[in-house]
Amino acid sequence: MSSTRRALATVAAAALVLATGWSATAQENTPPPDRGIYQVTGADDAQARTEVARTGVDVLGVRDGTMEVVASPAQARTLRDAGYAPRLTGDFDAALAAQSNGPAAADDFPAGDEGYHTYDEMVAEVRAAAGDHADITSVSSIGSSFEGRDLPLVKISDNVGVDEDEPEVVFTCNMHAREHLTLEMCLRIVNRFTDGYGTDETVTGFVDGREIWVVPSLNPDGAEFDISGGEYQGWRKNRQPNSDGSVGTDINRNFSYKWGCCGGASDSPSAETYRGPSAGSAPEVASAQEWVSSRVIDGEQQITAHIDFHSFSELVLWPFGHTYDTVTEGMTQEEYDRFSSVGTEMADANGYTPDQASGLYITDGDINDWMWGEHKILSFCFEMYPSGGGLDGFYPPDEDIVEQTTRNDSAVDVLLTHAG
Ligand code: 0X9
Ligand code: CA
Ligand code: CA
Ligand code: CA
Ligand code: ZN
């Protein structure tokens, strides 16, 4: 195991503290829950973690060779058949219910977390930014979600109405429904580069010299579903129905570059990492791909750099995710070294751990592999705060929003610098 791999294995999940009381006897005598939380030991290297992830389980975190996953009874059996000894530690749905304080108000986050933005609040926020800073900010759309919600696209630049010859940089957030902190990250970027224009020298320089694009939510249907009923749902995928009656495609397994190539996604519709029936079958993915492709002008992709924000584990990850190889088809040594050096510089800025994405586990059809593989865009995945945790890792209290989004200001600036 390389030292980076070892560092990675130790960064993620601390043990989840649950009051659901799963004793050894309960494990033997009661049928396992529909969504059980399991500790899987022996996941010491990326190959083992890939093998576990490949069963389609929902990986909550990794620590010291132990993976914490949410698994169906069938997935738990598959793990046992593969020689693992998954230990049931809780019931995912009971844990969600226990965490709930009831709704604060209709259509809002659960009580105590109202500081997070709902879809409508996000739309209002970006429109207000554009209204207050019309000379440098405009709001348009990359398309619609499965349920028909608009997917807003914010542009921030001097002479915003003109397509100038300036490096274009994209930030995308919230493709995984429950990763709500990431939507706040995109809003932080919008507010910082609009409010700070003319007073903050760094901000002013980037707004004048770049065209900054922000897509605050790639999965509004999933995010709204996740907060429906006043209780978090632990939802990850979009809300597109599948042929077997289950719901949802994993947006981060549905992109077209080497889709389904390498066992880094599930072909089982009910799995949390379901890749969809075909590449780009999720409307959110089709919209994102079409818009990014529309930035190819006179044969040249205008976008040079991108961050897709996720949570959690505090990682800076770069392509490829579909292979353990550093240098391979579509990635020269020089290109890999550039990813590694910019990624490490960003990680130095925010205190995250840098690595190639496959160092965590193999994925195929993810957004970063597509951005680089298809468009040669310098594309990173940030896994935000916290560094570890169980289910609660997706739901840090709203009091953490300011600290954990401003924490990435300088890393964002590093990317904007290298985009030039
Ligand atoms: O699995 C994912 O899509 C990302 N993690 S998350 O917990 N936010 O779902 C990680 C994608 C990074 N790429 C690879 N590990 N290859
Ligand atoms: Ca609070
Ligand atoms: Ca401009
Ligand atoms: Ca341009
Ligand atoms: Zn994610």
PDB file of N, CA, C and O in Angstrom, residues 171-226:
ATOM      1  N   PHE A 171     -17.881  25.661 -11.893  1.00  0.00           N
ATOM      2  CA  PHE A 171     -18.071  25.010 -10.592  1.00  0.00           C
ATOM      3  C   PHE A 171     -19.456  24.371 -10.587  1.00  0.00           C
ATOM      4  O   PHE A 171     -20.443  25.029 -10.915  1.00  0.00           O
ATOM      5  N   THR A 172     -19.514  23.078 -10.250  1.00  0.00           N
ATOM      6  CA  THR A 172     -20.795  22.378 -10.169  1.00  0.00           C
ATOM      7  C   THR A 172     -20.973  21.796  -8.762  1.00  0.00           C
ATOM      8  O   THR A 172     -19.998  21.441  -8.103  1.00  0.00           O
ATOM      9  N   CYS A 173     -22.220  21.739  -8.323  1.00  0.00           N
ATOM     10  CA  CYS A 173     -22.502  21.306  -6.949  1.00  0.00           C
ATOM     11  C   CYS A 173     -23.744  20.430  -6.888  1.00  0.00           C
ATOM     12  O   CYS A 173     -24.570  20.421  -7.803  1.00  0.00           O
ATOM     13  N   ASN A 174     -23.865  19.716  -5.775  1.00  0.00           N
ATOM     14  CA  ASN A 174     -25.107  19.052  -5.373  1.00  0.00           C
ATOM     15  C   ASN A 174     -25.626  18.008  -6.365  1.00  0.00           C
ATOM     16  O   ASN A 174     -26.812  17.790  -6.472  1.00  0.00           O
ATOM     17  N   MET A 175     -24.725  17.313  -7.083  1.00  0.00           N
ATOM     18  CA  MET A 175     -25.229  16.241  -7.948  1.00  0.00           C
ATOM     19  C   MET A 175     -25.721  15.068  -7.115  1.00  0.00           C
ATOM     20  O   MET A 175     -26.578  14.313  -7.541  1.00  0.00           O
ATOM     21  N   HIS A 176     -25.140  14.903  -5.927  1.00  0.00           N
ATOM     22  CA  HIS A 176     -25.672  13.919  -4.987  1.00  0.00           C
ATOM     23  C   HIS A 176     -26.609  14.643  -4.030  1.00  0.00           C
ATOM     24  O   HIS A 176     -26.222  15.599  -3.364  1.00  0.00           O
ATOM     25  N   ALA A 177     -27.842  14.151  -3.988  1.00  0.00           N
ATOM     26  CA  ALA A 177     -28.934  14.883  -3.358  1.00  0.00           C
ATOM     27  C   ALA A 177     -28.627  15.329  -1.930  1.00  0.00           C
ATOM     28  O   ALA A 177     -28.825  16.473  -1.556  1.00  0.00           O
ATOM     29  N   ARG A 178     -28.128  14.385  -1.113  1.00  0.00           N
ATOM     30  CA  ARG A 178     -27.964  14.649   0.325  1.00  0.00           C
ATOM     31  C   ARG A 178     -26.722  15.474   0.637  1.00  0.00           C
ATOM     32  O   ARG A 178     -26.481  15.792   1.805  1.00  0.00           O
ATOM     33  N   GLU A 179     -25.913  15.808  -0.368  1.00  0.00           N
ATOM     34  CA  GLU A 179     -24.661  16.537  -0.105  1.00  0.00           C
ATOM     35  C   GLU A 179     -24.940  18.042  -0.136  1.00  0.00           C
ATOM     36  O   GLU A 179     -24.379  18.799  -0.938  1.00  0.00           O
ATOM     37  N   HIS A 180     -25.829  18.475   0.773  1.00  0.00           N
ATOM     38  CA  HIS A 180     -26.364  19.834   0.754  1.00  0.00           C
ATOM     39  C   HIS A 180     -25.310  20.908   0.985  1.00  0.00           C
ATOM     40  O   HIS A 180     -25.457  22.040   0.525  1.00  0.00           O
ATOM     41  N   LEU A 181     -24.244  20.568   1.722  1.00  0.00           N
ATOM     42  CA  LEU A 181     -23.203  21.568   1.984  1.00  0.00           C
ATOM     43  C   LEU A 181     -22.591  22.070   0.671  1.00  0.00           C
ATOM     44  O   LEU A 181     -22.114  23.202   0.588  1.00  0.00           O
ATOM     45  N   THR A 182     -22.624  21.228  -0.363  1.00  0.00           N
ATOM     46  CA  THR A 182     -21.991  21.614  -1.624  1.00  0.00           C
ATOM     47  C   THR A 182     -22.774  22.707  -2.343  1.00  0.00           C
ATOM     48  O   THR A 182     -22.191  23.574  -2.980  1.00  0.00           O
ATOM     49  N   LEU A 183     -24.104  22.678  -2.235  1.00  0.00           N
ATOM     50  CA  LEU A 183     -24.895  23.760  -2.832  1.00  0.00           C
ATOM     51  C   LEU A 183     -24.521  25.082  -2.166  1.00  0.00           C
ATOM     52  O   LEU A 183     -24.386  26.113  -2.834  1.00  0.00           O
ATOM     53  N   GLU A 184     -24.299  25.034  -0.857  1.00  0.00           N
ATOM     54  CA  GLU A 184     -23.872  26.243  -0.139  1.00  0.00           C
ATOM     55  C   GLU A 184     -22.499  26.708  -0.641  1.00  0.00           C
ATOM     56  O   GLU A 184     -22.209  27.897  -0.678  1.00  0.00           O
ATOM     57  N   MET A 185     -21.663  25.742  -1.036  1.00  0.00           N
ATOM     58  CA  MET A 185     -20.343  26.069  -1.581  1.00  0.00           C
ATOM     59  C   MET A 185     -20.485  26.861  -2.879  1.00  0.00           C
ATOM     60  O   MET A 185     -19.813  27.878  -3.079  1.00  0.00           O
ATOM     61  N   CYS A 186     -21.368  26.408  -3.758  1.00  0.00           N
ATOM     62  CA  CYS A 186     -21.579  27.144  -5.011  1.00  0.00           C
ATOM     63  C   CYS A 186     -22.166  28.532  -4.747  1.00  0.00           C
ATOM     64  O   CYS A 186     -21.795  29.499  -5.410  1.00  0.00           O
ATOM     65  N   LEU A 187     -23.061  28.628  -3.765  1.00  0.00           N
ATOM     66  CA  LEU A 187     -23.620  29.944  -3.434  1.00  0.00           C
ATOM     67  C   LEU A 187     -22.544  30.856  -2.853  1.00  0.00           C
ATOM     68  O   LEU A 187     -22.519  32.061  -3.110  1.00  0.00           O
ATOM     69  N   ARG A 188     -21.628  30.287  -2.070  1.00  0.00           N
ATOM     70  CA  ARG A 188     -20.500  31.062  -1.551  1.00  0.00           C
ATOM     71  C   ARG A 188     -19.674  31.640  -2.710  1.00  0.00           C
ATOM     72  O   ARG A 188     -19.267  32.801  -2.685  1.00  0.00           O
ATOM     73  N   ILE A 189     -19.433  30.825  -3.729  1.00  0.00           N
ATOM     74  CA  ILE A 189     -18.659  31.293  -4.883  1.00  0.00           C
ATOM     75  C   ILE A 189     -19.407  32.435  -5.580  1.00  0.00           C
ATOM     76  O   ILE A 189     -18.827  33.483  -5.889  1.00  0.00           O
ATOM     77  N   VAL A 190     -20.708  32.261  -5.780  1.00  0.00           N
ATOM     78  CA  VAL A 190     -21.500  33.318  -6.426  1.00  0.00           C
ATOM     79  C   VAL A 190     -21.456  34.598  -5.598  1.00  0.00           C
ATOM     80  O   VAL A 190     -21.181  35.688  -6.117  1.00  0.00           O
ATOM     81  N   ASN A 191     -21.692  34.477  -4.307  1.00  0.00           N
ATOM     82  CA  ASN A 191     -21.751  35.686  -3.474  1.00  0.00           C
ATOM     83  C   ASN A 191     -20.398  36.357  -3.325  1.00  0.00           C
ATOM     84  O   ASN A 191     -20.286  37.583  -3.326  1.00  0.00           O
ATOM     85  N   ARG A 192     -19.354  35.552  -3.207  1.00  0.00           N
ATOM     86  CA  ARG A 192     -18.020  36.131  -3.040  1.00  0.00           C
ATOM     87  C   ARG A 192     -17.589  36.915  -4.290  1.00  0.00           C
ATOM     88  O   ARG A 192     -17.082  38.031  -4.179  1.00  0.00           O
ATOM     89  N   PHE A 193     -17.816  36.333  -5.467  1.00  0.00           N
ATOM     90  CA  PHE A 193     -17.330  36.996  -6.686  1.00  0.00           C
ATOM     91  C   PHE A 193     -18.255  38.114  -7.158  1.00  0.00           C
ATOM     92  O   PHE A 193     -17.888  38.890  -8.029  1.00  0.00           O
ATOM     93  N   THR A 194     -19.436  38.202  -6.578  1.00  0.00           N
ATOM     94  CA  THR A 194     -20.293  39.341  -6.914  1.00  0.00           C
ATOM     95  C   THR A 194     -20.138  40.446  -5.862  1.00  0.00           C
ATOM     96  O   THR A 194     -19.752  41.564  -6.185  1.00  0.00           O
ATOM     97  N   ASP A 195     -20.342  40.105  -4.602  1.00  0.00           N
ATOM     98  CA  ASP A 195     -20.250  41.123  -3.543  1.00  0.00           C
ATOM     99  C   ASP A 195     -18.848  41.717  -3.436  1.00  0.00           C
ATOM    100  O   ASP A 195     -18.683  42.883  -3.062  1.00  0.00           O
ATOM    101  N   GLY A 196     -17.834  40.913  -3.712  1.00  0.00           N
ATOM    102  CA  GLY A 196     -16.453  41.384  -3.518  1.00  0.00           C
ATOM    103  C   GLY A 196     -15.894  42.169  -4.690  1.00  0.00           C
ATOM    104  O   GLY A 196     -14.775  42.687  -4.626  1.00  0.00           O
ATOM    105  N   TYR A 197     -16.667  42.262  -5.782  1.00  0.00           N
ATOM    106  CA  TYR A 197     -16.148  42.930  -6.978  1.00  0.00           C
ATOM    107  C   TYR A 197     -15.961  44.426  -6.729  1.00  0.00           C
ATOM    108  O   TYR A 197     -16.865  45.099  -6.249  1.00  0.00           O
ATOM    109  N   GLY A 198     -14.773  44.913  -7.032  1.00  0.00           N
ATOM    110  CA  GLY A 198     -14.505  46.342  -6.858  1.00  0.00           C
ATOM    111  C   GLY A 198     -13.899  46.679  -5.510  1.00  0.00           C
ATOM    112  O   GLY A 198     -13.322  47.759  -5.341  1.00  0.00           O
ATOM    113  N   THR A 199     -14.028  45.786  -4.541  1.00  0.00           N
ATOM    114  CA  THR A 199     -13.426  46.065  -3.229  1.00  0.00           C
ATOM    115  C   THR A 199     -12.325  45.059  -2.910  1.00  0.00           C
ATOM    116  O   THR A 199     -11.274  45.427  -2.397  1.00  0.00           O
ATOM    117  N   ASP A 200     -12.547  43.793  -3.241  1.00  0.00           N
ATOM    118  CA  ASP A 200     -11.555  42.749  -2.989  1.00  0.00           C
ATOM    119  C   ASP A 200     -10.700  42.598  -4.254  1.00  0.00           C
ATOM    120  O   ASP A 200     -11.196  42.251  -5.322  1.00  0.00           O
ATOM    121  N   GLU A 201      -9.404  42.846  -4.101  1.00  0.00           N
ATOM    122  CA  GLU A 201      -8.508  42.888  -5.268  1.00  0.00           C
ATOM    123  C   GLU A 201      -8.436  41.549  -6.007  1.00  0.00           C
ATOM    124  O   GLU A 201      -8.444  41.506  -7.238  1.00  0.00           O
ATOM    125  N   THR A 202      -8.339  40.454  -5.231  1.00  0.00           N
ATOM    126  CA  THR A 202      -8.242  39.120  -5.831  1.00  0.00           C
ATOM    127  C   THR A 202      -9.506  38.810  -6.623  1.00  0.00           C
ATOM    128  O   THR A 202      -9.454  38.378  -7.782  1.00  0.00           O
ATOM    129  N   VAL A 203     -10.641  39.047  -5.977  1.00  0.00           N
ATOM    130  CA  VAL A 203     -11.938  38.801  -6.618  1.00  0.00           C
ATOM    131  C   VAL A 203     -12.054  39.620  -7.894  1.00  0.00           C
ATOM    132  O   VAL A 203     -12.420  39.111  -8.965  1.00  0.00           O
ATOM    133  N   THR A 204     -11.733  40.897  -7.810  1.00  0.00           N
ATOM    134  CA  THR A 204     -11.857  41.794  -8.965  1.00  0.00           C
ATOM    135  C   THR A 204     -10.989  41.300 -10.126  1.00  0.00           C
ATOM    136  O   THR A 204     -11.432  41.270 -11.286  1.00  0.00           O
ATOM    137  N   GLY A 205      -9.776  40.861  -9.806  1.00  0.00           N
ATOM    138  CA  GLY A 205      -8.865  40.349 -10.838  1.00  0.00           C
ATOM    139  C   GLY A 205      -9.453  39.147 -11.569  1.00  0.00           C
ATOM    140  O   GLY A 205      -9.390  39.059 -12.801  1.00  0.00           O
ATOM    141  N   PHE A 206     -10.051  38.233 -10.819  1.00  0.00           N
ATOM    142  CA  PHE A 206     -10.616  37.026 -11.454  1.00  0.00           C
ATOM    143  C   PHE A 206     -11.893  37.351 -12.236  1.00  0.00           C
ATOM    144  O   PHE A 206     -12.135  36.790 -13.308  1.00  0.00           O
ATOM    145  N   VAL A 207     -12.716  38.240 -11.714  1.00  0.00           N
ATOM    146  CA  VAL A 207     -13.949  38.590 -12.435  1.00  0.00           C
ATOM    147  C   VAL A 207     -13.597  39.297 -13.753  1.00  0.00           C
ATOM    148  O   VAL A 207     -14.234  39.067 -14.787  1.00  0.00           O
ATOM    149  N   ASP A 208     -12.538  40.117 -13.728  1.00  0.00           N
ATOM    150  CA  ASP A 208     -12.118  40.812 -14.953  1.00  0.00           C
ATOM    151  C   ASP A 208     -11.412  39.881 -15.935  1.00  0.00           C
ATOM    152  O   ASP A 208     -11.501  40.061 -17.144  1.00  0.00           O
ATOM    153  N   GLY A 209     -10.707  38.905 -15.416  1.00  0.00           N
ATOM    154  CA  GLY A 209      -9.843  38.093 -16.276  1.00  0.00           C
ATOM    155  C   GLY A 209     -10.346  36.703 -16.612  1.00  0.00           C
ATOM    156  O   GLY A 209      -9.711  35.971 -17.381  1.00  0.00           O
ATOM    157  N   ARG A 210     -11.475  36.320 -16.051  1.00  0.00           N
ATOM    158  CA  ARG A 210     -12.032  34.983 -16.288  1.00  0.00           C
ATOM    159  C   ARG A 210     -13.516  35.095 -16.587  1.00  0.00           C
ATOM    160  O   ARG A 210     -14.153  36.109 -16.254  1.00  0.00           O
ATOM    161  N   GLU A 211     -14.087  34.037 -17.116  1.00  0.00           N
ATOM    162  CA  GLU A 211     -15.539  33.899 -17.161  1.00  0.00           C
ATOM    163  C   GLU A 211     -15.875  32.731 -16.235  1.00  0.00           C
ATOM    164  O   GLU A 211     -15.511  31.586 -16.508  1.00  0.00           O
ATOM    165  N   ILE A 212     -16.506  33.071 -15.111  1.00  0.00           N
ATOM    166  CA  ILE A 212     -16.793  32.086 -14.063  1.00  0.00           C
ATOM    167  C   ILE A 212     -18.235  31.598 -14.234  1.00  0.00           C
ATOM    168  O   ILE A 212     -19.169  32.401 -14.252  1.00  0.00           O
ATOM    169  N   TRP A 213     -18.391  30.282 -14.363  1.00  0.00           N
ATOM    170  CA  TRP A 213     -19.725  29.677 -14.491  1.00  0.00           C
ATOM    171  C   TRP A 213     -20.008  28.846 -13.234  1.00  0.00           C
ATOM    172  O   TRP A 213     -19.141  28.099 -12.786  1.00  0.00           O
ATOM    173  N   VAL A 214     -21.217  28.949 -12.720  1.00  0.00           N
ATOM    174  CA  VAL A 214     -21.583  28.174 -11.531  1.00  0.00           C
ATOM    175  C   VAL A 214     -22.931  27.476 -11.765  1.00  0.00           C
ATOM    176  O   VAL A 214     -23.909  28.124 -12.155  1.00  0.00           O
ATOM    177  N   VAL A 215     -22.953  26.165 -11.540  1.00  0.00           N
ATOM    178  CA  VAL A 215     -24.217  25.411 -11.560  1.00  0.00           C
ATOM    179  C   VAL A 215     -24.463  24.948 -10.122  1.00  0.00           C
ATOM    180  O   VAL A 215     -23.892  23.950  -9.675  1.00  0.00           O
ATOM    181  N   PRO A 216     -25.297  25.682  -9.359  1.00  0.00           N
ATOM    182  CA  PRO A 216     -25.438  25.387  -7.925  1.00  0.00           C
ATOM    183  C   PRO A 216     -26.045  24.030  -7.618  1.00  0.00           C
ATOM    184  O   PRO A 216     -25.737  23.445  -6.590  1.00  0.00           O
ATOM    185  N   SER A 217     -26.916  23.516  -8.491  1.00  0.00           N
ATOM    186  CA  SER A 217     -27.481  22.191  -8.221  1.00  0.00           C
ATOM    187  C   SER A 217     -27.675  21.388  -9.498  1.00  0.00           C
ATOM    188  O   SER A 217     -28.470  21.753 -10.361  1.00  0.00           O
ATOM    189  N   LEU A 218     -26.960  20.269  -9.583  1.00  0.00           N
ATOM    190  CA  LEU A 218     -27.142  19.341 -10.701  1.00  0.00           C
ATOM    191  C   LEU A 218     -28.232  18.316 -10.388  1.00  0.00           C
ATOM    192  O   LEU A 218     -28.539  17.478 -11.225  1.00  0.00           O
ATOM    193  N   ASN A 219     -28.796  18.377  -9.197  1.00  0.00           N
ATOM    194  CA  ASN A 219     -29.799  17.369  -8.820  1.00  0.00           C
ATOM    195  C   ASN A 219     -30.861  17.955  -7.891  1.00  0.00           C
ATOM    196  O   ASN A 219     -31.034  17.507  -6.754  1.00  0.00           O
ATOM    197  N   PRO A 220     -31.605  18.964  -8.370  1.00  0.00           N
ATOM    198  CA  PRO A 220     -32.608  19.586  -7.489  1.00  0.00           C
ATOM    199  C   PRO A 220     -33.724  18.627  -7.086  1.00  0.00           C
ATOM    200  O   PRO A 220     -34.226  18.738  -5.965  1.00  0.00           O
ATOM    201  N   ASP A 221     -34.102  17.698  -7.960  1.00  0.00           N
ATOM    202  CA  ASP A 221     -35.189  16.759  -7.596  1.00  0.00           C
ATOM    203  C   ASP A 221     -34.771  15.926  -6.394  1.00  0.00           C
ATOM    204  O   ASP A 221     -35.539  15.747  -5.441  1.00  0.00           O
ATOM    205  N   GLY A 222     -33.563  15.391  -6.444  1.00  0.00           N
ATOM    206  CA  GLY A 222     -33.067  14.569  -5.343  1.00  0.00           C
ATOM    207  C   GLY A 222     -32.922  15.379  -4.069  1.00  0.00           C
ATOM    208  O   GLY A 222     -33.271  14.901  -2.977  1.00  0.00           O
ATOM    209  N   ALA A 223     -32.422  16.601  -4.188  1.00  0.00           N
ATOM    210  CA  ALA A 223     -32.210  17.435  -2.997  1.00  0.00           C
ATOM    211  C   ALA A 223     -33.536  17.772  -2.326  1.00  0.00           C
ATOM    212  O   ALA A 223     -33.657  17.736  -1.097  1.00  0.00           O
ATOM    213  N   GLU A 224     -34.557  18.095  -3.133  1.00  0.00           N
ATOM    214  CA  GLU A 224     -35.878  18.401  -2.569  1.00  0.00           C
ATOM    215  C   GLU A 224     -36.490  17.153  -1.935  1.00  0.00           C
ATOM    216  O   GLU A 224     -37.086  17.214  -0.865  1.00  0.00           O
ATOM    217  N   PHE A 225     -36.311  16.023  -2.611  1.00  0.00           N
ATOM    218  CA  PHE A 225     -36.823  14.774  -2.031  1.00  0.00           C
ATOM    219  C   PHE A 225     -36.137  14.490  -0.701  1.00  0.00           C
ATOM    220  O   PHE A 225     -36.769  14.046   0.267  1.00  0.00           O
ATOM    221  N   ASP A 226     -34.835  14.781  -0.630  1.00  0.00           N
ATOM    222  CA  ASP A 226     -34.078  14.454   0.579  1.00  0.00           C
ATOM    223  C   ASP A 226     -34.577  15.206   1.808  1.00  0.00           C
ATOM    224  O   ASP A 226     -34.410  14.739   2.929  1.00  0.00           O
TER     225      ASP A 226
END
